[in-house]
Amino acid sequence: QVQLVESGGGLVQAGGSLRLSCAASGRTFSSYAMGWFRQAPGKERDLVAVINWDGHRTYYADSVKGRFTISRDNAKNTIYLQMNSLKPEDTAIYYCGADMDQYARRRSVPPPDPNEYDYWGQGTQVTVSS
């Protein structure tokens, strides 16, 4: 059974930093794109950052470019999101997703659309105070 477990969320002041982790189990994730998405109250789930299977390609939402960095450690089946210079508008539940359909293996470009992702974690709350 595929399982994604996020951790690292919390409350931080504006300008601060957090590092999110997503540990995957149940399958080998090293051949698949993974990503971080977020959902604020009353809004849809939106892209934050995605990374392809070998970590060589990443894609970021414009709102986080230059502040957030996505990375992965395939030996640990884990992806990370380093978030710096946090802003109140970054407040949301952050979800980890995995793109693992039959066509997804070693896909060179990670899809930015959350509808392309097949498995999700339970989410971790990030709250940035002003």
Short mmCIF file of C-alpha atoms in Angstrom, two decimals:
data_model
loop_
_atom_site.label_atom_id
_atom_site.label_comp_id
_atom_site.label_asym_id
_atom_site.label_seq_id
_atom_site.Cartn_x
_atom_site.Cartn_y
_atom_site.Cartn_z
CA GLN A 1 0.00 0.00 0.00
CA VAL A 2 1.39 3.35 -1.05
CA GLN A 3 1.80 5.86 1.76
CA LEU A 4 3.13 9.42 1.81
CA VAL A 5 3.75 11.09 5.15
CA GLU A 6 4.53 14.79 5.41
CA SER A 7 6.25 16.45 8.36
CA GLY A 8 7.91 19.72 9.27
CA GLY A 9 5.01 22.15 9.20
CA GLY A 10 4.33 24.65 11.97
CA LEU A 11 3.94 28.27 12.95
CA VAL A 12 6.64 30.73 11.92
CA GLN A 13 6.99 34.49 11.71
CA ALA A 14 7.21 36.25 8.38
CA GLY A 15 10.76 36.08 7.04
CA GLY A 16 11.42 32.78 8.76
CA SER A 17 12.17 29.33 7.35
CA LEU A 18 10.75 25.83 7.49
CA ARG A 19 11.79 22.53 5.93
CA LEU A 20 9.10 20.06 4.96
CA SER A 21 9.76 16.36 4.42
CA CYS A 22 7.69 13.70 2.68
CA ALA A 23 8.57 10.08 3.31
CA ALA A 24 7.21 7.54 0.82
CA SER A 25 6.63 3.84 1.39
CA GLY A 26 4.91 0.92 -0.24
CA ARG A 27 6.58 1.29 -3.64
CA THR A 28 9.88 2.43 -5.05
CA PHE A 29 9.45 6.10 -5.79
CA SER A 30 12.85 6.69 -7.33
CA SER A 31 11.48 6.39 -10.88
CA TYR A 32 8.62 8.86 -10.48
CA ALA A 33 8.02 12.57 -10.26
CA MET A 34 6.91 13.96 -6.94
CA GLY A 35 5.81 17.37 -5.81
CA TRP A 36 4.53 19.78 -3.24
CA PHE A 37 1.19 21.48 -3.52
CA ARG A 38 -0.74 23.69 -1.12
CA GLN A 39 -4.32 24.53 -0.34
CA ALA A 40 -5.50 27.60 1.53
CA PRO A 41 -9.02 27.78 3.03
CA GLY A 42 -11.65 28.21 0.33
CA LYS A 43 -9.14 27.76 -2.47
CA GLU A 44 -8.10 24.96 -4.79
CA ARG A 45 -4.97 22.88 -4.38
CA ASP A 46 -2.18 24.68 -6.24
CA LEU A 47 1.33 23.92 -7.40
CA VAL A 48 4.25 24.84 -5.16
CA ALA A 49 7.12 22.84 -6.69
CA VAL A 50 7.65 19.54 -8.51
CA ILE A 51 10.72 17.44 -9.21
CA ASN A 52 11.33 14.71 -11.77
CA TRP A 53 12.47 11.18 -10.94
CA ASP A 54 16.22 11.84 -10.89
CA GLY A 55 16.07 15.33 -9.41
CA HIS A 56 17.53 17.00 -12.49
CA ARG A 57 14.39 18.91 -13.41
CA THR A 58 12.28 21.07 -11.17
CA TYR A 59 9.44 23.48 -11.67
CA TYR A 60 8.19 26.16 -9.29
CA ALA A 61 5.16 28.36 -8.96
CA ASP A 62 6.07 31.98 -9.70
CA SER A 63 5.06 32.98 -6.19
CA VAL A 64 7.78 30.84 -4.57
CA LYS A 65 10.64 31.10 -7.06
CA GLY A 66 13.84 32.18 -5.38
CA ARG A 67 12.47 31.41 -1.90
CA PHE A 68 11.64 27.68 -1.95
CA THR A 69 13.80 24.75 -3.02
CA ILE A 70 12.57 21.23 -3.73
CA SER A 71 14.94 18.27 -3.53
CA ARG A 72 14.82 14.50 -3.21
CA ASP A 73 16.87 11.67 -1.75
CA ASN A 74 15.92 8.52 -3.64
CA ALA A 75 17.93 6.31 -1.31
CA LYS A 76 15.58 7.43 1.48
CA ASN A 77 12.40 7.61 -0.64
CA THR A 78 12.01 11.16 0.63
CA ILE A 79 11.48 14.59 -0.88
CA TYR A 80 12.03 17.92 0.82
CA LEU A 81 10.86 21.50 0.52
CA GLN A 82 13.12 24.16 1.98
CA MET A 83 11.06 27.31 2.48
CA ASN A 84 12.86 30.59 3.17
CA SER A 85 11.65 34.19 3.47
CA LEU A 86 8.18 32.97 4.30
CA LYS A 87 5.24 35.33 3.84
CA PRO A 88 1.76 35.31 5.40
CA GLU A 89 0.34 34.40 1.99
CA ASP A 90 2.29 31.12 2.16
CA THR A 91 -0.10 29.98 4.91
CA ALA A 92 -1.83 26.78 3.77
CA ILE A 93 -1.92 23.04 4.16
CA TYR A 94 1.00 21.60 2.22
CA TYR A 95 0.54 18.24 0.50
CA CYS A 96 3.05 15.85 -1.01
CA GLY A 97 2.01 14.07 -4.21
CA ALA A 98 3.43 11.27 -6.36
CA ASP A 99 2.89 10.87 -10.12
CA MET A 100 2.82 7.10 -10.53
CA ASP A 101 0.43 6.15 -13.34
CA GLN A 102 1.42 3.64 -16.04
CA TYR A 103 2.98 6.35 -18.23
CA ALA A 104 4.82 8.18 -15.49
CA ARG A 105 7.92 6.04 -15.02
CA ARG A 106 11.06 8.11 -15.60
CA ARG A 107 9.07 10.94 -17.14
CA SER A 108 11.67 13.64 -17.83
CA VAL A 109 9.44 16.65 -17.11
CA PRO A 110 7.52 16.66 -13.83
CA PRO A 111 3.89 17.67 -14.41
CA PRO A 112 2.81 20.89 -12.65
CA ASP A 113 -0.91 19.98 -12.64
CA PRO A 114 -2.03 18.42 -9.34
CA ASN A 115 -4.59 16.34 -11.27
CA GLU A 116 -1.67 14.36 -12.71
CA TYR A 117 -0.70 13.07 -9.27
CA ASP A 118 -2.05 9.74 -8.11
CA TYR A 119 -1.11 9.50 -4.45
CA TRP A 120 -1.27 12.11 -1.70
CA GLY A 121 -0.19 12.52 1.89
CA GLN A 122 -2.42 13.77 4.67
CA GLY A 123 -0.95 17.27 4.56
CA THR A 124 0.96 19.44 7.01
CA GLN A 125 -0.15 22.89 8.15
CA VAL A 126 2.14 25.86 7.57
CA THR A 127 1.12 29.12 9.23
CA VAL A 128 3.10 32.32 8.71
CA SER A 129 2.31 35.19 11.05
CA SER A 130 2.87 38.82 10.11
#
